[in-house]
Coordinates of C-alpha atoms in Angstrom, one line a residue:
Chain A
M61 CA 105.7 79.8 137.5
T62 CA 107.1 80.5 134.0
I63 CA 109.7 78.1 132.6
I64 CA 111.6 79.2 129.6
Y65 CA 113.8 76.7 127.7
C66 CA 116.2 78.6 125.5
C67 CA 118.7 77.7 122.8
Y68 CA 120.3 79.4 119.8
G69 CA 117.4 79.4 117.3
G70 CA 114.5 78.3 119.4
A71 CA 113.7 75.6 116.9
H72 CA 115.2 72.3 118.1
S73 CA 116.8 71.7 121.5
S74 CA 114.5 74.0 123.4
V75 CA 111.4 72.5 121.7
L76 CA 112.6 69.1 122.6
A77 CA 113.1 70.1 126.3
C78 CA 109.6 71.6 126.3
A79 CA 108.2 68.3 124.9
I80 CA 110.0 66.2 127.5
H81 CA 108.7 68.6 130.2
L82 CA 105.1 68.1 129.0
N83 CA 105.5 64.3 128.7
L84 CA 105.0 64.4 124.9
L85 CA 108.0 62.1 124.5
P86 CA 108.8 58.7 126.2
Q87 CA 110.7 58.5 129.4
A88 CA 111.8 54.8 129.1
R89 CA 113.2 54.8 125.6
R90 CA 114.7 57.2 123.0
P91 CA 112.0 58.7 120.7
T92 CA 111.9 57.9 117.0
I93 CA 112.7 60.3 114.2
K94 CA 109.0 60.5 113.4
E95 CA 108.1 61.4 117.0
I96 CA 110.6 64.2 117.0
L97 CA 109.6 65.6 113.6
K98 CA 106.0 65.7 114.7
L99 CA 106.7 67.9 117.7
P100 CA 104.8 71.2 117.5
G101 CA 107.2 74.1 116.7
F102 CA 110.0 71.7 115.7
D103 CA 112.3 73.4 113.1
R104 CA 109.7 76.1 112.6
M105 CA 111.1 79.3 114.2
P106 CA 111.5 82.0 111.6
R107 CA 114.7 83.9 111.8
E108 CA 113.0 87.2 112.4
L109 CA 111.2 85.8 115.4
I110 CA 114.3 84.8 117.2
G111 CA 114.3 86.4 120.7
F112 CA 110.5 86.1 121.2
P113 CA 109.5 83.5 123.7
V114 CA 106.9 81.2 122.3
Y115 CA 104.3 79.4 124.4
F116 CA 104.4 75.6 124.2
G117 CA 102.0 74.5 126.9
T118 CA 101.1 74.3 130.5
D119 CA 102.2 71.4 132.8
N120 CA 100.0 69.6 135.3
K121 CA 101.0 72.0 138.0
G122 CA 100.0 75.0 136.0
N123 CA 103.5 76.1 135.1
K124 CA 103.6 77.8 131.7
I125 CA 106.3 76.4 129.4
Y126 CA 107.9 78.6 126.7
Y127 CA 110.8 78.1 124.3
Q128 CA 113.0 80.9 123.1
G129 CA 115.8 81.4 120.7
M130 CA 118.5 83.8 121.7
G131 CA 120.9 83.8 118.8
R132 CA 124.2 85.4 119.6
A133 CA 122.6 87.6 122.2
A134 CA 122.1 85.0 124.9
K135 CA 123.9 87.0 127.6
A136 CA 122.1 90.3 126.7
V137 CA 118.7 88.6 126.7
K138 CA 119.3 86.9 130.0
R139 CA 120.4 90.3 131.4
L140 CA 117.2 91.9 129.9
L141 CA 115.0 89.3 131.6
Q142 CA 116.7 89.9 135.0
S143 CA 116.4 93.7 134.8
F144 CA 112.8 93.5 133.4
M145 CA 111.8 91.3 136.3
A146 CA 113.5 93.7 138.8
I147 CA 111.7 96.7 137.3
E148 CA 108.3 95.0 137.2
G149 CA 108.7 93.6 140.6
I150 CA 108.5 90.0 139.5
P151 CA 110.1 87.7 142.0
Q152 CA 113.1 85.7 140.9
Q153 CA 111.5 82.4 141.8
E154 CA 108.6 83.1 139.4
V155 CA 110.8 82.4 136.4
Y156 CA 113.1 79.5 135.5
L157 CA 115.3 80.0 132.5
K158 CA 117.2 76.9 131.2
D159 CA 119.7 77.0 128.4
T160 CA 119.5 73.7 126.5
L161 CA 122.3 74.5 124.1
K162 CA 124.9 72.7 126.2
Y163 CA 123.1 69.4 125.7
I164 CA 123.3 69.3 121.9
N165 CA 126.0 67.6 119.7
S166 CA 127.5 68.4 116.3
L167 CA 124.8 66.6 114.4
V168 CA 122.2 69.0 115.7
R169 CA 124.4 72.0 115.0
I170 CA 125.1 70.9 111.4
G171 CA 121.5 69.9 110.8
G172 CA 120.2 73.2 112.2
F173 CA 122.5 75.1 110.0
L174 CA 121.4 73.2 106.9
S175 CA 117.8 73.6 107.6
R176 CA 117.4 77.1 109.1
R177 CA 120.3 78.9 107.5
L178 CA 120.8 77.2 104.1
G179 CA 117.2 76.1 103.6
I180 CA 118.1 72.4 103.0
V181 CA 115.1 71.5 105.2
F182 CA 114.7 67.8 104.6
A183 CA 118.3 66.7 105.2
G184 CA 118.7 69.3 107.9
R185 CA 115.7 68.1 109.9
L186 CA 116.8 64.5 109.6
L187 CA 120.2 65.3 110.9
V188 CA 118.8 67.3 113.8
A189 CA 116.4 64.6 114.8
L190 CA 119.1 62.0 114.7
G191 CA 121.4 64.2 116.8
L192 CA 118.6 64.8 119.3
I193 CA 117.9 61.1 119.6
L194 CA 121.6 60.5 120.4
A195 CA 121.6 63.4 123.0
Y196 CA 118.2 62.4 124.3
P197 CA 119.3 60.9 127.7
R198 CA 121.1 64.1 128.6
F199 CA 118.0 66.1 127.8
L200 CA 115.8 63.7 129.8
Q201 CA 118.1 64.0 132.8
A202 CA 118.3 67.8 132.6
V203 CA 114.5 68.3 132.3
N204 CA 113.8 65.7 135.0
E205 CA 116.2 67.5 137.3
I206 CA 114.3 70.8 136.7
K207 CA 110.9 69.0 137.3
K208 CA 112.3 67.6 140.5
E209 CA 113.6 71.0 141.6
I210 CA 110.2 72.7 141.1
G211 CA 108.4 69.7 142.6
I212 CA 106.5 68.2 139.7
A213 CA 108.4 65.0 139.2
Chain B
M33 CA 103.7 105.1 131.0
K34 CA 107.1 103.5 130.7
I35 CA 109.2 105.0 127.9
I36 CA 112.2 103.0 126.9
F37 CA 115.0 104.7 125.0
C38 CA 117.2 102.1 123.2
S39 CA 120.7 102.9 122.0
R40 CA 124.0 101.1 121.7
R41 CA 124.8 100.2 125.3
I42 CA 123.6 103.2 127.3
S43 CA 125.2 106.3 126.2
Q44 CA 124.9 110.1 126.8
L45 CA 122.6 110.1 123.7
T46 CA 120.1 108.3 125.9
Y47 CA 120.5 110.8 128.8
L48 CA 120.2 113.7 126.3
A49 CA 116.9 112.3 125.0
A50 CA 115.7 111.7 128.5
N51 CA 116.5 115.3 129.5
L52 CA 114.8 116.7 126.4
L53 CA 111.7 114.7 127.2
S54 CA 111.6 115.7 130.8
S55 CA 112.8 119.3 130.5
Y56 CA 110.4 122.1 131.1
D57 CA 112.3 124.3 128.7
L58 CA 112.8 122.8 125.3
N59 CA 114.5 125.9 124.0
L60 CA 117.7 125.3 125.9
S61 CA 120.7 125.3 123.5
F62 CA 122.9 122.3 122.9
K63 CA 125.6 123.8 125.2
Q64 CA 123.1 124.2 128.1
Q65 CA 121.7 120.7 127.6
Y66 CA 125.2 119.2 127.3
A67 CA 126.2 120.8 130.6
L68 CA 123.3 119.1 132.3
L69 CA 124.4 115.6 131.1
K70 CA 125.8 113.2 133.6
K71 CA 129.2 111.7 133.0
E72 CA 128.7 108.9 130.6
Q73 CA 127.6 105.6 132.2
D74 CA 128.1 102.4 130.3
F75 CA 126.1 99.3 130.8
F76 CA 126.2 96.0 129.2
P77 CA 123.8 95.3 126.4
G78 CA 120.4 94.0 127.6
T79 CA 120.4 96.1 130.7
L80 CA 117.2 98.0 131.3
Q81 CA 118.0 101.0 133.5
W82 CA 115.7 103.5 135.1
I83 CA 116.8 107.1 134.3
K84 CA 114.1 109.5 135.5
E85 CA 110.5 110.5 135.7
D86 CA 109.2 113.2 133.4
K87 CA 106.9 116.0 134.4
Q88 CA 103.8 114.0 133.4
G89 CA 104.8 111.1 135.6
N90 CA 106.1 108.9 132.8
Q91 CA 109.0 106.7 133.8
I92 CA 112.0 106.9 131.5
Y93 CA 114.2 103.9 131.1
A94 CA 117.3 103.2 129.0
L95 CA 117.9 99.9 127.2
G96 CA 121.4 99.0 126.0
L97 CA 121.5 97.2 122.7
N98 CA 124.3 95.7 120.6
R99 CA 124.5 94.2 117.1
S100 CA 121.7 91.7 118.1
K101 CA 119.3 94.6 118.5
K102 CA 116.3 92.8 116.9
I103 CA 116.7 89.8 119.1
I104 CA 116.9 92.0 122.3
L105 CA 113.8 94.0 121.2
Q106 CA 111.9 90.8 120.3
A107 CA 112.7 89.4 123.8
L108 CA 111.5 92.6 125.4
M109 CA 108.3 92.4 123.5
G110 CA 107.9 88.7 124.4
Y111 CA 108.6 89.3 128.1
S112 CA 106.1 92.1 128.3
F113 CA 103.5 89.7 126.8
I114 CA 104.4 86.8 129.1
F115 CA 104.2 88.9 132.2
Q116 CA 101.2 90.9 130.8
R117 CA 102.9 94.2 131.0
Q118 CA 102.6 95.2 127.4
E119 CA 100.3 98.1 128.1
G120 CA 101.9 101.3 128.9
F121 CA 105.2 100.5 127.2
L122 CA 106.7 102.7 124.6
V123 CA 110.0 101.9 123.0
F124 CA 111.8 104.7 121.3
D125 CA 114.8 103.8 119.2
L126 CA 117.7 106.2 119.4
W127 CA 120.0 104.0 117.3
R128 CA 119.1 106.0 114.1
F129 CA 120.5 109.2 115.7
E130 CA 123.9 107.7 116.0
N131 CA 126.3 109.2 113.6
S132 CA 129.9 108.6 112.6
Y133 CA 131.3 110.9 115.4
L134 CA 129.5 108.8 118.0
K135 CA 130.6 105.5 116.4
C136 CA 134.2 106.7 116.3
S137 CA 133.9 107.9 119.9
W138 CA 133.1 104.3 120.9
S139 CA 136.1 103.0 119.0
F140 CA 138.5 105.5 120.6
K141 CA 137.0 104.8 124.0
R142 CA 137.7 101.1 123.6
L143 CA 141.3 102.0 122.6
G144 CA 141.6 104.0 125.8
A145 CA 141.9 107.4 124.2
I146 CA 139.3 108.9 126.5
S147 CA 139.8 112.6 125.8
V148 CA 139.5 112.1 122.0
A149 CA 136.5 109.9 122.6
E150 CA 134.8 112.6 124.8
K151 CA 135.4 115.3 122.2
L152 CA 134.0 113.1 119.4
N153 CA 131.1 112.2 121.6
E154 CA 130.3 115.9 122.1
L155 CA 130.6 116.6 118.4
G156 CA 128.3 113.6 117.7
L157 CA 125.7 114.7 120.2
K158 CA 125.8 118.3 118.8
K159 CA 125.2 116.9 115.3
A160 CA 122.4 114.7 116.4
F161 CA 120.8 117.4 118.6
P162 CA 118.5 119.3 116.2
V163 CA 116.9 116.1 114.8
L164 CA 116.7 114.5 118.2
K165 CA 115.1 117.6 119.6
K166 CA 112.5 117.7 116.8
E167 CA 111.6 114.0 117.3
I168 CA 111.4 114.4 121.1
Q169 CA 109.1 117.4 120.5
H170 CA 106.8 115.1 118.5
L171 CA 107.0 112.5 121.3
R172 CA 106.1 115.1 123.9
E173 CA 103.1 116.2 121.9
W174 CA 102.0 112.6 121.4
L175 CA 102.3 111.9 125.0
S176 CA 100.3 114.9 126.1

């Protein structure tokens, strides 16, 4: 199975969801800023690569985990995935697409804007990390629900 | 091979390109080609739609785009890699053949002035036709 976590820029919330899915972050407590900043791919997605799903890892059941930025074209990209799968004869249950944008807060939005758009990387990353720490329980719950749904929790 | 024609949403420009690619006779005039076109079918951006098969057995698809063209194309490329379908895909961008007539046609269509939109669409297609035909000719040569 292929699991794609998607968000606006593919740099923060989807990366966090992938990391939770692959047990790179703690379940019992909130992660530290350092732990978040050390995540592979965190705040790294270049603007010109938005839209391209990036491989993050494979979980213990062999599911491949990707993160993807969809920019303002989220609806179009979701439609593309559906029609692509239909044309190629890929069964619907083979792919799980999860939008992680709804779990973020204003800190993540502002930090992401500062870092990715304005290039104020240091301050932006700190704000994003802080925002994600605050929103962490929601992410944890969402990812654990997915894992339960696909039978790996 | 799968040939994907991309244009803003899915317009008659796509169908014209598909007809030119699959046609036995490339010497048909614009009027004759225009008469063969289906009534315009609009789809939402991101929709990948099968159009027809050409004489060499290539499958022709249309992909609707919007202002986020790059993102949609990146996603298409990414999905073809993820599902290992990257071989045999050819994406042909029709966006560059759009001219001011076609753009105005879209605006009038949105406003509900259908007859004006259709006339502008025809003019736009007529203007794009010679260059499009030349490019499709190159594509046909390359495919064969």
